[in-house]
Amino acid sequence: MRALDRKLLRDLRLLWSQVLTIALVVASGMGGFLTSLSAVDSLALAREGFYAEGRFADLFASVKRAPLALLPQLRAAPGVADVQATLEQLVRLDLPGVDDPVLGQLIGLDARDPPRLNKPFIASGRALSPQAASDGGIEVLVSAGFAQARGLRPGSRLSALINGRQRELLVVGTVLSPEFIFAGLGGMPDLRGFGVLWLDRELLAGAYDMRGAFNRLAIKLAPGARESQTQAALVPLLRPYGGREVHGRDEQSSHAMLDNEIKEQQVMGTVLPVIFLGVAAFLLNVVLSRLINTQREQVAALKALGYPNRSIAAHYLKLVLAIVGLGLLLGLLLGKGLGQALTGLYAEFFRFRSFEHRLAPALVLGSAGVTAVVAVLGTLGAVAATVRLAPAEAMRPAAPGRYRRGLLERLPLVGRSLVLRMIARQFERRRWRSALGVAGVAVAVAIVVLGNFFRDAIDHIVDAQFNVSMRGDVTVWMSEAQGAATRYELARLPGVLTVEPGRDVAVRFIHGNRVERGSIQGLPERPELRRIVDVAGREARPSASGLMMTDRLAAKLGLRAGDLVQVELLEGRPRLLEIPLEATVREMMGLNAYLERRALNRLLGEGDVASQFALALERGAEPELLRALKGLPKVVGSFSKASLLRNMNEISARNVRIMSSILTLFASVIAVGVVYNNARIALAERGWELASLRVLGFSRAEVSALLLGEMALSIALALPLGMALGWALTHGLVGLMASDQFLFPVVIQPRTYAWAALAVAAAGMASALVVRRRIDRLDMVAALKTRE
C-alpha cells in the first residue's frame, strides 16, 4: 500500500465521527433525490404501462343523447384512429349499514362489443355473465379502490337509485381501469364516498330510455395527429346532440390528479436535496480546510520528499470521495427504503394494474454523479490551497492574525465576564467561519419549518374549507334545476334548520384566443352556508352585476377587473353571453367563478330555480336526514361534510405526519452535522489553548463553556435567521407547486417555529454532550507539546 493511502486510512480513522456526520448529510441529499424521483419514475412508468395496456383515450366528450349511428361520421373525422361510445350515469348508492352518502358512476358494458379504449381489467372475481340481471340483482363490477375501502367483494350486495327506482346490485368482481387510476369526486381523495360500477349496457340503457344511444365518447388519436385540429373537427358533429366541447387528458380528472402529483414530487425531489447537498459541500470544505491547516507540516514534508502537487491534491480528493462514497451508499439504502414506502402510500390513492417501486440505474448513477461533483466543487478551494503551499512556508507556523476589540466585546454584559469576552472575541474574529456555521444551522431550522408547514397547511385547509367556507352540514344535488318548492320540501325533513339554494352551470370562458372550461356557481347575495373565502380567511360576496373569479382563472384568461368575458353555456340551450369581470378572489381549490344566483337565472332566462341545496342541521340529526333523503327520487346525490372530512383524515393526516417526521429527521442530521463538526474542528484547532487554560486553573466546566458557548451563540443567532429562511423557502416551494387544481396556503403556526427550535436545540445538545466528553478526556501533556 502506498504511503499516502496509509495516511488516508489513518485520517479516516481519526476523523471517523466527522466522516460519519458528513456522510449522513450526503446520504440525506442522495436519499432525497432517490426517494422523490424514484417515486416519480415509478408513477410515470406504471401510468404509461397501464395507459398502453388499457388503450387509454386521448380525447373525451360528453353529450346529452346521441345515436350510435353517428359513430361512422366521428371515426371519419381527421386525426381519429378509434372512437368508443359508452353510456354513463351518476347515481346514489346505498350500502347495508351505511348512512353516509355514497355516489356511484355507472358505466354500461356490451358483452358483444368489449371495450377497445379505457379497457377495464378484472382484479378479482369474474366478468359479467350474459344474463346480467336476475332475481338476485343486477350484476356489477366495482372499482377496486372503492371495493377495498368499503369491504366489498364478489358476492356482496348493495343498491342504487337508477332513474328514480331502487335496484339491487350484486358484486361479481372488482376492476382496475386506466380511466379511473384516481377515482374521486371533485378531485377529493374520497375512496369511501365515490365508486365506479360497470354493468350490462342494455340494462342501463333500458333504465334511462337510451337504447341505441350514448352520452359519453372516448377518442384515440392517430399517430402524428394534432389534438386541436381533431377537437375542432369533432365539436360541430357533436353540437346538435348537446356536445359543446371535446377535451384532452389534461381535463380528465384521473389523469390531471396523477399528473399534478408527479409534478409536485419532482419539485420536492429537486429543491430539498439540493439544499442538503449544498450543506454537505460546505461541511466538506470546512473539514478539509481545517485538516489541511493542521497538517501544514506534513504537507511540507511530503513536498520536500518529492511528492508532486497532483499526488497531494489527489490524496485529499480521495478523502473527499471516501466520505462521499460512504454517504452515497447510505443514501442508496435510504432512498430505496423511503422510495418503497412512498410508493406504498401512493398505492392507496392511485390504482394501477402493476405498480412497483422502480429504482432506475440511470437515476442512481445520475444522483451519485451530481452528489460527487457538488462535493468536489465544494472542496476545490481547500485542495488548491495545498497545491499552492510552498514547502518552506508550510514548515513555518501560520502567521498570527491582527486582532482588535470587536463589537460584541464592548457590550456591558459581555465585558463583565472573562468567559463571555473570550467567546465573543473568538466568534467575532473568525467572522467567515462563524457566519457559515450560523448559516448551516439556519438551513436545518428552515427545513424543519418546511416539513411541518404541510401539517399546518392541511389543518388550515380543513378549517377554512370545512368550518369557514362550508358551514352547511349536508349538500344535496338534484337531477335537474328545481323550483322554490323543493327548498321548502327539504326544510320539512327531520333535523333541518336552514336551507340555502345554489346553482352550478358548466360553461366555457372565452377571452380573445384564450379558452378555459369551468363553471359558474350561483350563490345567494349574502351566503351563509356556502361562503367564498380567500386564502387569508377574508369573506367575499357574489355580485349581481358581474363575475367574481379566482385569480388563477382570471390570469389564465388574461382578464382584469372590468374586462368583458364571453361565457359559452355547456348545458341547456346553446348560448354565448358577455359578462363583466367585477373582482377576483385568491381561493385554494379549483378555477371557480361566482355570480349571484338570481342574476345567473335571469341570464339563463329561467325563474327562481336551484340545482343544489346546502342544509344546516340540528346536532346529531344527520343520520336520520340521510335516511330521509334516500326516499327522494329527484335527489341524485348528497354530500356529508363530516363523512368527507373523516374519510380524508384517515389517509391525509397520516401521510402528512410521515412527511413531517422524515423532513424533521433530515433537518436534525444537518444540524448535528454542522454543529458537531464546527465544535470538533474548533477543539482540534484550539487544543493547546484549552489545555493551557486548564493548567492555569480553569475548571473543566469553564473550559467547556468557551467551546460550547460558541456553539450556543451560533444556534441562538441561527434560530431567527432559520425561521425567516423557512418562511421564504416555504413561499418559494408553494409557488413552484401551485397548480390549477390546488394552491397551498402559506400558513405557519407558532408551534411549527417552536418545534423547529426544539429539534435543532436538541441536535445541538446531543453534539455538545459528545464534545464535552472529549474535552473532559483532553490529554493536556500531549496538547501542550509544541514544535520549537
Coordinates of C-alpha atoms in Angstrom, one line a residue, residues 94-547:
D94 CA -77.0 2.5 -0.7
L95 CA -74.7 0.1 1.2
P96 CA -76.1 -2.1 4.0
G97 CA -75.5 -0.5 7.4
V98 CA -74.0 2.7 5.9
D99 CA -75.8 6.0 6.4
D100 CA -73.1 8.2 4.8
P101 CA -74.0 9.5 1.3
V102 CA -72.2 7.4 -1.4
L103 CA -72.2 8.2 -5.1
G104 CA -71.5 5.8 -7.9
Q105 CA -70.8 6.2 -11.6
L106 CA -72.5 3.5 -13.7
I107 CA -70.8 2.5 -17.0
G108 CA -72.5 0.2 -19.4
L109 CA -70.6 -2.7 -20.9
D110 CA -71.6 -4.5 -24.0
A111 CA -70.6 -8.2 -23.9
R112 CA -70.9 -8.4 -27.7
D113 CA -68.5 -5.4 -28.2
P114 CA -65.9 -5.4 -25.5
P115 CA -64.3 -2.0 -24.8
R116 CA -61.4 -1.2 -27.1
L117 CA -60.5 2.0 -25.2
N118 CA -60.2 2.5 -21.5
K119 CA -60.3 -1.3 -21.0
P120 CA -61.4 -2.4 -17.5
F121 CA -59.3 -5.3 -16.1
I122 CA -60.7 -7.9 -13.7
A123 CA -58.8 -7.7 -10.4
S124 CA -60.8 -10.3 -8.6
G125 CA -64.0 -12.3 -9.2
R126 CA -65.3 -12.8 -12.7
A127 CA -66.7 -10.9 -15.6
L128 CA -70.4 -10.1 -16.1
S129 CA -72.4 -13.0 -17.3
P130 CA -74.6 -12.8 -20.4
Q131 CA -77.6 -13.0 -18.1
A132 CA -76.6 -9.9 -16.1
A133 CA -79.8 -9.5 -14.2
S134 CA -81.8 -11.9 -12.2
D135 CA -83.8 -12.2 -9.0
G136 CA -80.5 -11.9 -7.2
G137 CA -80.0 -8.4 -8.5
I138 CA -78.1 -6.7 -11.4
E139 CA -74.6 -8.0 -11.7
V140 CA -71.9 -5.3 -11.4
L141 CA -68.2 -4.9 -11.4
V142 CA -66.8 -2.4 -8.8
S143 CA -63.7 -0.3 -8.9
A144 CA -61.0 -2.0 -6.8
G145 CA -60.2 1.1 -4.6
F146 CA -63.9 1.6 -3.6
A147 CA -64.4 -2.1 -3.1
Q148 CA -61.4 -2.3 -0.7
A149 CA -62.4 0.9 1.2
R150 CA -66.0 -0.4 1.7
G151 CA -65.1 -4.1 2.2
L152 CA -66.9 -5.2 -1.0
R153 CA -66.0 -8.5 -2.6
P154 CA -67.6 -10.9 -5.1
G155 CA -71.0 -11.8 -3.6
S156 CA -71.5 -8.5 -1.8
R157 CA -74.8 -6.7 -2.3
L158 CA -75.7 -3.0 -2.5
S159 CA -78.4 -1.0 -4.2
A160 CA -78.6 2.1 -6.4
L161 CA -81.2 4.7 -7.2
I162 CA -81.4 4.2 -11.0
N163 CA -83.7 6.7 -12.7
G164 CA -85.8 7.1 -9.6
R165 CA -86.1 3.3 -8.9
Q166 CA -84.1 1.5 -6.2
R167 CA -82.4 -1.5 -7.8
E168 CA -80.4 -4.3 -6.1
L169 CA -76.9 -4.8 -7.3
L170 CA -74.7 -8.0 -6.9
V171 CA -71.0 -7.6 -7.0
V172 CA -69.3 -10.3 -9.1
G173 CA -65.9 -8.8 -9.4
T174 CA -63.6 -5.8 -8.9
V175 CA -62.0 -3.8 -11.7
L176 CA -58.9 -1.7 -12.4
S177 CA -59.3 0.8 -15.2
P178 CA -56.8 3.3 -16.8
E179 CA -59.7 5.9 -16.8
F180 CA -60.0 5.7 -13.0
I181 CA -56.5 5.3 -11.7
F182 CA -57.6 8.1 -9.3
A183 CA -61.3 7.8 -8.5
G184 CA -62.6 10.7 -6.5
L185 CA -65.5 13.2 -6.8
G186 CA -64.4 16.8 -7.5
G187 CA -60.7 16.0 -7.0
M188 CA -61.2 14.8 -3.4
P189 CA -59.3 11.7 -2.3
D190 CA -62.6 10.1 -1.0
L191 CA -62.3 6.4 -1.8
R192 CA -65.2 5.6 0.6
G193 CA -67.7 8.1 -0.8
F194 CA -67.3 7.5 -4.6
G195 CA -67.2 4.3 -6.6
V196 CA -67.3 3.3 -10.2
L197 CA -69.5 0.4 -11.3
W198 CA -69.7 -1.5 -14.6
L199 CA -72.9 -3.3 -15.6
D200 CA -74.7 -4.6 -18.7
R201 CA -75.2 -1.8 -21.2
E202 CA -78.7 -2.9 -22.3
L203 CA -79.9 -2.9 -18.7
L204 CA -78.6 0.6 -18.1
A205 CA -79.9 1.8 -21.5
G206 CA -83.4 0.4 -20.7
A207 CA -83.5 2.1 -17.4
Y208 CA -82.8 5.5 -18.9
D209 CA -84.5 5.0 -22.3
M210 CA -81.1 5.3 -24.0
R211 CA -81.2 2.2 -26.3
G212 CA -79.3 2.8 -29.5
A213 CA -77.8 6.0 -28.0
F214 CA -74.8 7.1 -26.0
N215 CA -73.8 10.1 -23.8
R216 CA -70.1 9.7 -23.4
L217 CA -67.3 9.5 -26.0
A218 CA -63.7 8.4 -25.9
I219 CA -61.4 9.1 -28.9
K220 CA -57.9 7.7 -29.7
L221 CA -55.8 9.9 -31.9
A222 CA -53.9 8.6 -34.9
P223 CA -50.1 8.8 -34.8
G224 CA -49.0 12.3 -35.7
A225 CA -52.5 13.8 -35.4
R226 CA -52.8 17.3 -33.8
E227 CA -55.2 17.3 -30.9
S228 CA -56.5 20.8 -31.6
Q229 CA -57.5 20.0 -35.2
T230 CA -59.3 16.9 -34.2
Q231 CA -61.2 18.7 -31.5
A232 CA -62.2 21.4 -33.9
A233 CA -63.5 18.7 -36.4
L234 CA -65.5 16.8 -33.7
V235 CA -67.3 19.6 -32.0
P236 CA -69.6 20.5 -34.9
L237 CA -70.6 16.9 -35.2
L238 CA -71.5 16.6 -31.5
R239 CA -73.1 20.1 -31.0
P240 CA -76.6 19.0 -32.3
Y241 CA -76.7 16.4 -29.6
G242 CA -75.6 18.6 -26.7
G243 CA -71.9 18.1 -27.1
R244 CA -70.3 21.5 -26.6
E245 CA -66.6 20.6 -26.2
V246 CA -64.0 17.8 -26.7
H247 CA -61.3 18.0 -24.1
G248 CA -57.9 16.2 -23.8
R249 CA -56.3 14.3 -21.0
D250 CA -55.3 17.4 -19.1
E251 CA -59.0 17.9 -18.2
Q252 CA -59.7 14.2 -17.4
S253 CA -59.9 14.1 -13.6
S254 CA -57.8 11.0 -13.0
H255 CA -55.0 12.0 -15.4
A256 CA -55.0 15.5 -14.1
M257 CA -54.6 14.4 -10.4
L258 CA -51.9 11.9 -11.3
D259 CA -50.0 14.4 -13.4
N260 CA -50.2 17.1 -10.7
E261 CA -48.8 14.7 -8.1
I262 CA -45.9 13.8 -10.4
K263 CA -45.1 17.5 -10.9
E264 CA -45.3 18.3 -7.2
Q265 CA -43.0 15.3 -6.3
Q266 CA -40.5 16.5 -9.0
V267 CA -40.3 19.9 -7.3
M268 CA -39.9 18.3 -3.8
G269 CA -37.3 15.8 -5.2
T270 CA -35.0 18.6 -6.6
V271 CA -35.3 21.6 -4.3
L272 CA -34.7 19.9 -0.9
P273 CA -31.9 17.5 -1.9
V274 CA -30.1 20.5 -3.5
I275 CA -30.2 22.2 -0.1
F276 CA -28.8 19.0 1.6
L277 CA -26.0 18.7 -0.9
G278 CA -25.1 22.4 -0.5
V279 CA -24.7 21.8 3.2
A280 CA -22.7 18.7 2.7
A281 CA -20.3 20.6 0.3
F282 CA -20.0 23.3 3.0
L283 CA -19.1 20.8 5.7
L284 CA -16.6 19.0 3.4
N285 CA -15.0 22.3 2.7
V286 CA -14.8 23.2 6.4
V287 CA -13.4 19.9 7.4
L288 CA -10.9 19.7 4.6
S289 CA -9.7 23.3 5.1
R290 CA -9.2 22.7 8.9
L291 CA -7.5 19.3 8.2
I292 CA -5.0 20.9 5.8
N293 CA -4.4 23.7 8.2
T294 CA -3.5 21.2 11.0
Q295 CA -1.3 19.2 8.6
R296 CA 0.8 22.0 7.2
E297 CA 4.0 20.4 8.4
Q298 CA 3.0 17.0 6.9
V299 CA 2.2 18.6 3.5
A300 CA 5.5 20.4 3.6
A301 CA 7.4 17.2 4.4
L302 CA 5.7 15.4 1.6
K303 CA 6.6 18.1 -0.9
A304 CA 10.2 18.2 0.4
L305 CA 10.4 14.4 -0.1
G306 CA 9.4 14.8 -3.8
Y307 CA 5.7 14.2 -3.8
P308 CA 4.3 16.2 -6.7
N309 CA 1.4 18.6 -6.2
R310 CA -1.0 16.4 -8.2
S311 CA -0.4 13.4 -5.8
I312 CA -1.1 15.5 -2.7
A313 CA -4.2 17.0 -4.3
A314 CA -5.3 13.5 -5.3
H315 CA -4.8 12.3 -1.8
Y316 CA -7.1 14.9 -0.3
L317 CA -9.7 14.4 -3.1
K318 CA -9.6 10.7 -2.2
L319 CA -10.5 11.7 1.3
V320 CA -13.5 13.7 0.0
L321 CA -14.6 10.8 -2.3
A322 CA -14.3 8.3 0.5
I323 CA -16.7 10.4 2.7
V324 CA -19.0 11.0 -0.3
G325 CA -18.8 7.3 -1.2
L326 CA -20.0 6.3 2.3
G327 CA -22.8 8.9 2.1
L328 CA -23.8 7.6 -1.4
L329 CA -24.0 4.0 0.0
L330 CA -26.1 5.1 2.9
G331 CA -28.2 7.3 0.6
L332 CA -28.9 4.5 -1.7
L333 CA -30.2 2.3 1.1
L334 CA -32.2 5.3 2.5
G335 CA -33.6 6.2 -1.0
K336 CA -34.6 2.7 -1.7
G337 CA -36.4 2.2 1.6
L338 CA -38.2 5.5 1.6
G339 CA -39.0 5.2 -2.1
Q340 CA -40.7 1.9 -1.4
A341 CA -42.6 3.4 1.5
L342 CA -43.7 6.4 -0.6
T343 CA -44.8 4.1 -3.4
G344 CA -46.9 2.2 -0.9
L345 CA -48.6 5.4 0.2
Y346 CA -49.3 6.3 -3.5
A347 CA -50.8 2.8 -4.0
E348 CA -53.6 3.9 -1.6
F349 CA -54.6 6.8 -3.9
F350 CA -53.7 5.5 -7.4
R351 CA -54.8 2.1 -8.6
F352 CA -52.6 0.6 -11.3
R353 CA -52.7 -3.0 -12.6
S354 CA -49.0 -3.2 -11.9
F355 CA -47.3 -0.8 -9.5
E356 CA -43.9 -1.5 -8.1
H357 CA -41.1 0.7 -6.8
R358 CA -38.6 1.2 -9.6
L359 CA -35.1 2.5 -8.8
A360 CA -33.6 3.0 -12.2
P361 CA -29.8 2.6 -12.6
A362 CA -29.6 5.8 -14.6
L363 CA -31.2 7.7 -11.7
V364 CA -28.8 6.1 -9.2
L365 CA -25.8 7.0 -11.3
G366 CA -27.1 10.5 -12.1
S367 CA -27.7 11.2 -8.4
A368 CA -24.4 9.8 -7.4
G369 CA -22.7 11.9 -10.1
V370 CA -24.4 15.1 -9.1
T371 CA -23.6 14.5 -5.4
A372 CA -19.9 13.7 -6.1
V373 CA -19.5 16.8 -8.4
V374 CA -21.1 19.1 -5.8
A375 CA -18.9 17.7 -3.1
V376 CA -15.7 18.0 -5.2
L377 CA -16.5 21.5 -6.3
G378 CA -17.2 22.5 -2.7
T379 CA -13.7 21.4 -1.7
L380 CA -11.6 22.6 -4.7
G381 CA -10.6 25.7 -2.9
A382 CA -9.2 23.8 0.0
V383 CA -7.4 21.4 -2.2
A384 CA -6.0 24.2 -4.4
A385 CA -4.5 25.7 -1.2
T386 CA -2.4 22.6 -0.7
V387 CA -1.0 22.8 -4.2
R388 CA -0.1 26.5 -3.8
L389 CA 1.6 25.9 -0.4
A390 CA 5.5 26.1 -0.7
P391 CA 7.4 23.7 1.5
A392 CA 9.4 26.4 3.3
E393 CA 6.3 28.4 4.1
A394 CA 4.3 25.3 5.2
M395 CA 7.0 24.3 7.7
R396 CA 6.5 27.6 9.5
P397 CA 3.5 28.0 11.8
A398 CA 0.8 30.2 10.3
A399 CA 1.3 33.9 10.9
P400 CA -0.8 35.2 13.9
G401 CA -3.7 37.3 13.0
R402 CA -4.1 41.0 13.8
Y403 CA -6.9 41.5 16.2
R404 CA -8.8 44.4 17.8
R405 CA -11.7 44.7 20.1
G406 CA -14.9 43.7 18.4
L407 CA -18.4 45.0 18.8
L408 CA -19.6 42.1 20.9
E409 CA -16.7 42.6 23.4
R410 CA -17.9 46.1 24.1
L411 CA -21.3 45.1 25.2
P412 CA -21.7 45.8 29.0
L413 CA -22.9 42.3 29.8
V414 CA -20.1 40.6 27.9
G415 CA -17.4 42.9 29.2
R416 CA -18.1 41.8 32.9
S417 CA -17.4 38.1 32.2
L418 CA -14.0 36.8 31.2
V419 CA -15.5 33.6 29.6
L420 CA -18.1 35.6 27.7
R421 CA -15.4 38.0 26.5
M422 CA -13.3 35.1 25.2
I423 CA -16.4 33.6 23.4
A424 CA -17.3 36.9 21.8
R425 CA -13.7 37.5 20.8
Q426 CA -13.3 34.1 19.1
F427 CA -16.7 34.3 17.4
E428 CA -16.2 37.8 16.0
R429 CA -12.5 37.4 14.9
R430 CA -13.4 34.4 12.8
R431 CA -16.3 36.0 11.1
W432 CA -16.4 34.0 7.9
R433 CA -16.3 30.7 9.8
S434 CA -18.9 31.8 12.3
A435 CA -21.2 33.1 9.6
L436 CA -21.0 29.8 7.7
G437 CA -21.7 27.8 10.9
V438 CA -24.8 30.0 11.6
A439 CA -26.0 29.6 8.1
G440 CA -25.7 25.8 8.2
V441 CA -27.8 25.6 11.4
A442 CA -30.3 28.1 9.9
V443 CA -30.8 25.8 7.0
A444 CA -31.6 23.0 9.4
V445 CA -34.2 25.2 11.2
A446 CA -35.7 26.2 7.8
I447 CA -36.1 22.5 6.7
V448 CA -37.9 21.7 10.0
V449 CA -40.2 24.7 9.4
L450 CA -40.9 23.5 5.8
G451 CA -41.6 19.9 6.8
N452 CA -44.1 20.9 9.5
F453 CA -45.6 23.6 7.2
F454 CA -47.5 20.9 5.3
R455 CA -49.2 19.8 8.6
D456 CA -50.1 23.4 9.3
A457 CA -51.4 23.9 5.7
I458 CA -53.6 20.8 5.8
D459 CA -55.0 22.0 9.2
H460 CA -55.7 25.4 7.7
I461 CA -57.3 24.0 4.6
V462 CA -59.6 21.7 6.6
D463 CA -60.6 24.6 8.9
A464 CA -61.1 27.1 6.0
Q465 CA -63.0 24.7 3.8
F466 CA -65.0 22.7 6.3
N467 CA -65.6 25.3 9.0
V468 CA -65.3 28.8 7.5
S469 CA -66.5 28.2 3.9
M470 CA -68.7 25.1 4.1
R471 CA -71.0 26.0 7.1
G472 CA -73.7 23.6 5.9
D473 CA -73.7 20.0 7.2
V474 CA -75.1 18.4 4.1
T475 CA -75.2 19.5 0.4
V476 CA -77.9 18.0 -1.8
W477 CA -77.7 17.8 -5.7
M478 CA -80.7 17.5 -7.9
S479 CA -81.0 15.6 -11.2
E480 CA -82.0 19.0 -12.8
A481 CA -82.7 22.5 -11.6
Q482 CA -85.7 22.6 -9.3
G483 CA -88.1 25.4 -8.3
A484 CA -88.5 27.1 -5.0
A485 CA -90.9 24.4 -3.8
T486 CA -88.0 22.0 -3.4
R487 CA -86.4 24.3 -0.9
Y488 CA -89.5 24.1 1.4
E489 CA -89.7 20.3 0.9
L490 CA -86.2 19.9 2.1
A491 CA -86.8 22.3 5.0
R492 CA -89.5 19.9 6.3
L493 CA -87.1 17.0 6.5
P494 CA -86.1 15.9 10.0
G495 CA -83.4 18.0 11.7
V496 CA -83.1 20.7 9.0
L497 CA -82.6 24.2 10.4
T498 CA -81.7 26.2 7.3
V499 CA -81.8 25.5 3.5
E500 CA -79.7 27.6 1.2
P501 CA -80.2 27.2 -2.6
G502 CA -77.4 27.3 -5.2
R503 CA -76.9 26.9 -8.9
D504 CA -74.0 25.4 -10.8
V505 CA -73.7 25.8 -14.5
A506 CA -71.0 24.3 -16.7
V507 CA -69.5 26.9 -19.1
R508 CA -66.5 27.7 -21.2
F509 CA -64.9 31.1 -20.7
I510 CA -63.5 32.8 -23.8
H511 CA -61.3 35.9 -23.8
G512 CA -59.6 36.6 -27.1
N513 CA -57.8 33.4 -28.1
R514 CA -57.8 32.0 -24.6
V515 CA -60.4 29.4 -23.6
E516 CA -60.9 27.7 -20.2
R517 CA -63.5 25.2 -19.2
G518 CA -65.2 25.8 -15.8
S519 CA -68.5 26.6 -14.1
I520 CA -70.4 29.5 -12.7
Q521 CA -71.7 28.9 -9.2
G522 CA -74.8 30.9 -8.4
L523 CA -74.9 31.8 -4.7
P524 CA -77.2 34.0 -2.6
E525 CA -76.3 37.6 -2.3
R526 CA -75.3 37.1 1.4
P527 CA -74.3 33.3 1.5
E528 CA -74.3 31.8 5.0
L529 CA -73.8 28.1 4.4
R530 CA -71.5 28.2 1.3
R531 CA -69.3 31.2 1.6
I532 CA -66.5 32.4 -0.6
V533 CA -63.3 32.7 1.5
D534 CA -59.8 33.6 0.2
V535 CA -56.5 32.1 1.5
A536 CA -56.2 34.9 4.1
G537 CA -59.6 33.9 5.6
R538 CA -61.5 37.0 4.2
E539 CA -65.0 36.6 3.0
A540 CA -66.0 37.7 -0.5
R541 CA -69.6 38.0 -1.7
P542 CA -71.0 37.4 -5.2
S543 CA -72.3 40.3 -7.2
A544 CA -75.4 40.6 -9.4
S545 CA -73.7 42.8 -11.8
G546 CA -70.6 40.9 -12.7
L547 CA -68.5 37.7 -12.2

